[in-house]
Amino acid sequence: MFSKKMVQSIGSSSMIRAMFEEGERLRKLYGADKVYDFSIGNPDTEPPQSVRDAIIKYASSNEPGEHRYMSNAGYSNVRKTIAESISKNSGISISDNNVVMTCGAAGGLNVSLKAILNPDDEVVVIAPFFMEYLSYIDNNNGKSVVIEADTDTFEPNFTQLIEKITKKTKAVIINSPNNPTGIVYSEKILTHLNDILLLKGKEFNTTIFVLSDEPYSKIVYDSVTVPSVLKFIKNSIIVNSFSKSLALPGERIGYIAVSPLIDDHQTLSDIMVICNRILGFVNAPALFQKVVASTINEGVNVREYQNKRDLLFNGLIDIGFECIKPQGAFYLFPKSLIADDVEFTKRASKYNLLFVPGSGFGCPGYFRLAYCVNIKTIENSLPSFRSLYEEFK
């Protein structure tokens, strides 16, 4: 009666959402202050005041046509503002014609994959990764090829990458700062990745794109900088959103930026505009296009996230957990205390600790903690983490 593929997907639905729902159940039983839910990357912070002021301004505007359709690429003045910001930050001059406004980064990734993939083209993802990448690739008739990160650093395993690239390889998805590890890819990593893909592209007479998923690019710590992918990778497509940088996850507003260094880049951008329409997004929300353009240089208080990172990271290390200190985003990715990370996650729930097993990111043996929660939640959770640790140690 229904799509067999989608019926099957119900049984293998996101572990992140499953833990979130478990949190709802436990909160009803014990009260919200007794449940320590680190399962979902849903920022607890509110948008900056300037963003809220802009929402009021544009929502109350009497200018005619404010809520009508516009170009499927988005408002031209909004795209120009974003293009100018990207050009300034990357040193690569990009035109507003190479920017497409999208319904968040998820919409942007689907549009990008639709634009570049032919049936059975391969897309490489680097574990650990946001698991919905696999669905996005499948949505657009591609085939996922998973390689592992180096678990000592969570940087890409380039030996595996070289081995897995074939004549069918069309793209590599990267995510820096990374969800779930918080690792930032250095200039050296990006340069090496570019060299490999150009060399393999020449070998197979193909173009291999890099889709750079960048919603955490403004959330970094300890004077770390996020190198511009546009600057270091020739065939790069940037996908970004304002869900984390402006704390607007529910508004689903983002963009795609196509590198002007890509051969025939304007054709690719034009295809993406068509994809934006035929995939059903049609155009990004009109109101929030204007809001983000007018607050392009604003951001959430990163210091608050850093304080939360330090409190949780230092607390877990003091207890005895093993974890690489994240450089950005708002996640920790510690080692599970037993090999079966799914079972470990289940047993943690009896201490009212909720997090996502690493298997949910293609990396068993770890678990993800989203520390974009109230700092009291972190403080109050540490005794429960100690009890959990003592159960296994």
Coordinates of C-alpha atoms in Angstrom, one line a residue:
M1 CA 0.0 0.0 0.0
F2 CA 2.8 2.4 0.9
S3 CA 6.4 2.8 -0.3
K4 CA 8.3 -0.3 0.9
K5 CA 11.5 1.7 1.3
M6 CA 9.9 4.2 3.6
V7 CA 8.0 1.6 5.6
Q8 CA 11.4 -0.1 6.2
S9 CA 12.9 3.2 7.2
I10 CA 10.5 3.5 10.1
G11 CA 12.3 0.6 11.8
S12 CA 15.7 2.1 11.3
S13 CA 14.8 5.7 12.1
S14 CA 17.3 8.1 13.6
M15 CA 18.8 7.1 16.9
I16 CA 19.0 10.8 17.7
R17 CA 15.3 11.2 17.5
A18 CA 14.7 7.9 19.4
M19 CA 16.7 9.2 22.4
F20 CA 15.0 12.6 22.2
E21 CA 11.6 10.7 22.5
E22 CA 13.0 8.7 25.4
G23 CA 13.9 12.0 27.1
E24 CA 10.2 13.1 26.8
R25 CA 9.1 9.9 28.5
L26 CA 11.6 10.2 31.4
R27 CA 10.8 13.9 32.0
K28 CA 7.2 13.0 32.6
L29 CA 8.3 10.3 35.1
Y30 CA 11.0 12.2 37.0
G31 CA 10.7 15.9 36.1
A32 CA 12.8 17.9 33.7
D33 CA 15.4 18.8 36.3
K34 CA 16.2 15.1 37.0
V35 CA 16.8 14.1 33.4
Y36 CA 20.1 14.9 31.7
D37 CA 19.3 15.0 28.0
F38 CA 22.3 15.4 25.7
S39 CA 20.7 13.7 22.8
I40 CA 19.9 16.4 20.2
G41 CA 21.8 19.4 18.9
N42 CA 18.9 21.8 19.5
P43 CA 20.5 25.0 20.9
D44 CA 19.1 26.2 24.2
T45 CA 20.3 29.7 23.6
E46 CA 18.0 32.3 22.1
P47 CA 18.8 34.3 18.9
P48 CA 20.7 37.6 19.4
Q49 CA 18.6 40.6 20.1
S50 CA 19.5 42.1 16.7
V51 CA 18.0 39.0 15.0
R52 CA 14.8 39.3 17.1
D53 CA 14.6 43.0 16.2
A54 CA 15.0 42.2 12.5
I55 CA 12.2 39.6 12.8
I56 CA 9.8 42.2 14.2
K57 CA 10.9 44.8 11.6
Y58 CA 10.3 42.6 8.6
A59 CA 7.2 40.9 10.0
S60 CA 5.6 44.3 10.6
S61 CA 6.7 45.9 7.3
N62 CA 4.0 47.5 5.2
E63 CA 6.0 47.2 2.0
P64 CA 3.8 45.6 -0.7
G65 CA 4.8 42.1 -1.9
E66 CA 6.9 41.2 1.2
H67 CA 5.3 37.7 1.3
R68 CA 5.0 36.8 -2.4
Y69 CA 7.1 34.5 -4.5
M70 CA 10.5 35.6 -5.6
S71 CA 13.2 34.0 -7.8
N72 CA 13.7 30.4 -6.8
A73 CA 17.3 31.3 -6.0
G74 CA 16.1 33.8 -3.4
Y75 CA 16.1 37.6 -3.2
S76 CA 18.9 39.0 -5.3
N77 CA 19.9 41.6 -2.6
V78 CA 20.1 38.8 0.0
R79 CA 22.3 36.7 -2.2
K80 CA 24.5 39.7 -2.9
T81 CA 25.0 40.3 0.8
I82 CA 25.9 36.7 1.4
A83 CA 28.2 36.6 -1.6
E84 CA 30.0 39.7 -0.4
S85 CA 30.4 38.1 3.1
I86 CA 31.8 34.9 1.6
S87 CA 34.2 36.7 -0.7
K88 CA 35.5 38.8 2.2
N89 CA 36.0 35.8 4.5
S90 CA 37.5 33.4 1.8
G91 CA 39.5 35.7 -0.4
I92 CA 37.7 34.1 -3.4
S93 CA 35.4 36.5 -5.3
I94 CA 32.0 35.0 -5.6
S95 CA 29.0 36.4 -7.4
D96 CA 25.4 36.5 -6.1
N97 CA 24.6 34.3 -9.2
N98 CA 26.5 31.5 -7.5
V99 CA 24.4 31.7 -4.3
V100 CA 21.1 29.9 -3.8
M101 CA 19.0 30.4 -0.7
T102 CA 17.7 27.2 0.7
C103 CA 15.5 25.6 3.4
G104 CA 18.4 25.1 5.8
A105 CA 21.5 23.0 5.2
A106 CA 19.4 19.8 4.8
G107 CA 17.6 21.4 1.9
G108 CA 20.9 22.7 0.5
L109 CA 22.5 19.3 0.6
N110 CA 19.6 17.7 -1.2
V111 CA 19.6 20.4 -3.8
S112 CA 23.3 20.0 -4.3
L113 CA 23.2 16.2 -4.6
K114 CA 20.2 16.4 -7.0
A115 CA 22.2 18.8 -9.2
I116 CA 25.4 16.7 -9.5
L117 CA 24.4 13.0 -9.2
N118 CA 23.5 10.6 -12.0
P119 CA 22.0 7.2 -11.0
D120 CA 24.5 5.1 -9.0
D121 CA 27.1 7.8 -8.8
E122 CA 29.1 7.4 -5.5
V123 CA 29.4 9.9 -2.7
V124 CA 32.1 9.4 0.0
V125 CA 31.3 10.2 3.6
I126 CA 33.8 10.1 6.5
A127 CA 32.7 8.3 9.7
P128 CA 31.7 9.5 12.1
F129 CA 29.2 11.6 10.2
F130 CA 25.7 12.9 10.4
M131 CA 23.7 9.8 9.5
E132 CA 21.1 11.5 7.4
Y133 CA 23.8 12.1 4.7
L134 CA 23.1 8.5 3.7
S135 CA 19.4 9.3 3.2
Y136 CA 20.1 12.4 1.3
I137 CA 22.4 10.5 -1.1
D138 CA 19.8 7.8 -1.5
N139 CA 17.1 10.4 -2.1
N140 CA 19.0 11.5 -5.2
N141 CA 19.8 8.0 -6.6
G142 CA 23.4 8.0 -5.4
K143 CA 25.4 5.3 -3.6
S144 CA 27.1 6.0 -0.3
V145 CA 30.7 5.0 0.2
V146 CA 31.9 5.2 3.8
I147 CA 35.5 5.6 4.9
E148 CA 36.7 5.9 8.4
A149 CA 38.4 8.8 10.2
D150 CA 41.6 8.2 12.1
T151 CA 40.3 7.6 15.6
D152 CA 43.4 9.1 17.2
T153 CA 42.5 12.5 15.6
F154 CA 39.2 12.0 13.8
E155 CA 40.9 13.4 10.7
P156 CA 40.1 11.8 7.4
N157 CA 41.9 8.5 6.6
F158 CA 43.4 9.5 3.2
T159 CA 44.7 6.0 2.5
Q160 CA 41.1 4.7 2.6
L161 CA 39.9 7.6 0.6
I162 CA 42.4 6.9 -2.2
E163 CA 41.4 3.2 -2.2
K164 CA 37.7 3.9 -2.3
I165 CA 37.6 6.5 -5.1
T166 CA 36.4 5.1 -8.5
K167 CA 35.3 6.4 -11.8
K168 CA 31.8 6.6 -10.3
T169 CA 32.9 8.9 -7.4
K170 CA 31.1 12.2 -7.8
A171 CA 31.6 13.9 -4.4
V172 CA 33.0 13.8 -0.9
I173 CA 30.9 15.3 1.9
I174 CA 32.9 17.0 4.7
N175 CA 31.7 18.6 7.8
S176 CA 34.0 21.0 9.7
P177 CA 33.7 21.8 12.6
N178 CA 32.4 18.2 12.7
N179 CA 29.3 16.7 14.1
P180 CA 29.8 14.6 16.3
T181 CA 33.5 15.1 17.1
G182 CA 34.0 18.9 17.1
I183 CA 37.2 18.5 15.0
V184 CA 38.2 21.3 12.6
Y185 CA 39.9 20.4 9.4
S186 CA 43.2 22.3 8.9
E187 CA 44.5 24.0 5.8
K188 CA 46.9 21.1 5.4
I189 CA 44.0 18.6 5.4
L190 CA 42.0 20.6 2.9
T191 CA 45.0 21.0 0.6
H192 CA 45.8 17.3 0.7
L193 CA 42.1 16.5 0.0
N194 CA 42.1 18.8 -3.0
D195 CA 45.3 17.3 -4.3
I196 CA 43.9 13.8 -4.1
L197 CA 40.6 14.6 -5.8
L198 CA 42.2 16.5 -8.6
L199 CA 44.7 13.7 -9.2
K200 CA 41.9 11.1 -9.1
G201 CA 39.7 13.2 -11.3
K202 CA 42.5 13.4 -13.9
E203 CA 43.0 9.6 -13.7
F204 CA 39.3 8.9 -14.3
N205 CA 38.6 11.9 -16.5
T206 CA 35.9 13.1 -14.0
T207 CA 35.2 16.0 -11.7
I208 CA 34.9 15.1 -8.0
F209 CA 33.2 17.7 -5.9
V210 CA 33.5 18.5 -2.2
L211 CA 30.2 19.3 -0.5
S212 CA 31.2 21.2 2.6
D213 CA 28.4 21.1 5.3
E214 CA 29.2 24.2 7.5
P215 CA 26.5 25.0 10.0
Y216 CA 29.0 25.1 12.9
S217 CA 31.6 27.3 11.1
K218 CA 31.2 30.2 13.5
I219 CA 31.2 28.1 16.7
V220 CA 34.9 27.5 17.4
Y221 CA 37.1 27.8 20.5
D222 CA 40.6 28.5 21.7
S223 CA 41.5 30.9 18.9
V224 CA 41.0 28.1 16.3
T225 CA 40.0 29.3 12.8
V226 CA 38.1 27.5 10.2
P227 CA 39.9 27.6 6.9
S228 CA 37.8 28.5 3.9
V229 CA 37.1 25.4 1.8
L230 CA 36.6 27.7 -1.2
K231 CA 40.1 28.9 -0.9
F232 CA 41.7 25.4 -0.7
I233 CA 39.5 23.1 -2.7
K234 CA 38.9 23.9 -6.4
N235 CA 35.6 22.0 -7.0
S236 CA 33.9 23.0 -3.8
I237 CA 30.2 23.6 -3.0
I238 CA 29.5 25.3 0.4
V239 CA 26.3 24.4 2.2
N240 CA 25.5 26.5 5.3
S241 CA 22.7 27.4 7.5
F242 CA 22.0 29.9 10.3
S243 CA 20.5 27.3 12.6
K244 CA 23.5 27.3 14.9
S245 CA 25.3 30.6 14.2
L246 CA 22.1 32.6 14.9
A247 CA 20.2 30.0 17.0
L248 CA 17.5 29.7 14.4
P249 CA 17.1 25.9 13.8
G250 CA 13.4 26.0 13.6
E251 CA 13.4 28.6 10.8
R252 CA 15.1 26.3 8.2
I253 CA 17.1 29.1 6.5
G254 CA 20.4 28.5 4.7
Y255 CA 22.2 28.8 1.4
I256 CA 24.4 27.1 -1.2
A257 CA 27.5 28.8 -2.5
V258 CA 29.1 27.4 -5.7
S259 CA 32.8 28.0 -6.2
P260 CA 33.6 30.2 -9.1
L261 CA 36.7 27.9 -9.8
I262 CA 34.4 25.1 -10.9
D263 CA 34.4 24.6 -14.6
D264 CA 31.1 25.9 -16.0
H265 CA 30.1 27.0 -12.5
Q266 CA 27.2 29.1 -13.7
T267 CA 25.5 26.1 -15.3
L268 CA 25.8 24.2 -12.0
S269 CA 24.2 27.2 -10.1
D270 CA 21.4 27.4 -12.6
I271 CA 20.7 23.7 -12.2
M272 CA 20.5 24.2 -8.4
V273 CA 17.9 26.9 -8.9
I274 CA 15.8 24.4 -10.8
C275 CA 16.4 21.7 -8.2
N276 CA 15.3 24.1 -5.4
R277 CA 11.9 24.2 -7.2
I278 CA 11.3 20.7 -8.3
L279 CA 12.3 19.1 -5.0
G280 CA 9.5 21.1 -3.4
F281 CA 11.4 23.7 -1.5
V282 CA 10.5 26.3 -4.2
N283 CA 12.3 29.0 -2.3
A284 CA 13.7 29.7 1.1
P285 CA 11.4 31.5 3.6
A286 CA 11.0 35.1 2.4
L287 CA 11.0 36.7 5.9
F288 CA 14.1 34.9 7.1
Q289 CA 16.1 35.6 4.0
K290 CA 15.9 39.3 4.9
V291 CA 16.5 38.6 8.6
V292 CA 19.7 36.7 8.0
A293 CA 21.0 39.2 5.4
S294 CA 20.5 42.1 7.8
T295 CA 22.3 40.2 10.6
I296 CA 25.0 38.5 8.6
N297 CA 27.8 39.6 10.9
E298 CA 26.0 38.7 14.2
G299 CA 26.4 35.5 16.1
V300 CA 25.5 33.7 19.3
N301 CA 27.7 34.0 22.4
V302 CA 30.4 31.4 21.7
R303 CA 31.9 31.9 25.1
E304 CA 28.8 30.4 26.7
Y305 CA 29.3 27.2 24.5
Q306 CA 33.0 27.1 25.4
N307 CA 32.2 27.3 29.1
K308 CA 29.8 24.4 28.7
R309 CA 32.4 22.4 26.7
D310 CA 35.0 22.9 29.3
L311 CA 32.7 22.0 32.2
L312 CA 31.5 18.8 30.6
F313 CA 34.8 17.8 29.0
N314 CA 36.9 18.4 32.1
G315 CA 34.3 16.7 34.3
L316 CA 34.3 13.6 32.2
I317 CA 38.1 13.4 31.9
D318 CA 38.3 13.8 35.7
I319 CA 35.9 10.9 36.1
G320 CA 37.9 8.7 33.8
F321 CA 36.3 8.9 30.4
E322 CA 38.4 9.2 27.2
C323 CA 37.6 11.9 24.7
I324 CA 39.3 14.2 22.2
K325 CA 38.8 17.8 23.1
P326 CA 36.5 19.4 20.5
Q327 CA 37.7 22.5 18.7
G328 CA 34.3 23.6 17.6
A329 CA 30.5 22.8 17.3
F330 CA 28.8 21.8 20.5
Y331 CA 29.4 18.0 20.9
L332 CA 31.6 15.7 22.7
F333 CA 32.4 12.2 21.3
P334 CA 33.8 10.1 24.2
K335 CA 34.7 6.4 24.0
S336 CA 32.0 4.0 25.2
L337 CA 32.9 2.1 28.4
I338 CA 32.0 -1.2 26.6
A339 CA 32.3 -2.2 23.0
D340 CA 28.6 -2.3 22.5
D341 CA 27.8 1.5 22.4
V342 CA 24.1 0.9 21.9
E343 CA 23.8 -1.3 25.0
F344 CA 25.9 1.3 26.9
T345 CA 23.5 4.0 25.9
K346 CA 20.5 1.9 27.1
R347 CA 22.2 1.3 30.4
A348 CA 23.0 5.0 30.9
S349 CA 19.3 5.8 30.8
K350 CA 18.8 4.2 34.2
Y351 CA 20.9 7.2 35.5
N352 CA 18.6 9.5 33.5
L353 CA 21.5 10.2 31.1
L354 CA 20.5 10.4 27.5
F355 CA 22.9 10.5 24.6
V356 CA 23.4 8.9 21.2
P357 CA 25.5 5.8 20.5
G358 CA 28.4 6.3 18.1
S359 CA 26.8 3.7 15.8
G360 CA 24.2 6.4 15.0
F361 CA 27.1 8.2 13.3
G362 CA 28.7 5.2 11.7
C363 CA 31.3 4.9 14.4
P364 CA 30.6 2.2 17.0
G365 CA 32.4 2.3 20.3
Y366 CA 31.7 5.9 21.1
F367 CA 28.8 8.1 22.1
R368 CA 27.8 11.7 21.4
L369 CA 26.9 14.3 23.9
A370 CA 25.2 17.5 22.7
Y371 CA 26.2 20.2 25.3
C372 CA 24.0 22.9 23.8
V373 CA 21.9 22.6 27.0
N374 CA 21.4 24.6 30.2
I375 CA 24.7 24.7 32.1
K376 CA 22.8 23.5 35.2
T377 CA 22.0 20.3 33.3
I378 CA 25.7 19.7 32.8
E379 CA 26.5 20.5 36.4
N380 CA 23.8 18.3 37.8
S381 CA 24.6 15.4 35.4
L382 CA 28.2 14.9 36.5
P383 CA 27.4 12.7 39.6
S384 CA 25.3 10.5 37.3
F385 CA 28.2 10.2 34.9
R386 CA 30.4 9.1 37.8
S387 CA 27.8 6.5 38.8
L388 CA 27.7 5.2 35.2
Y389 CA 31.5 5.1 35.1
E390 CA 31.7 3.2 38.4
E391 CA 29.2 0.6 37.1
F392 CA 31.6 -0.4 34.4
K393 CA 35.0 0.2 36.0

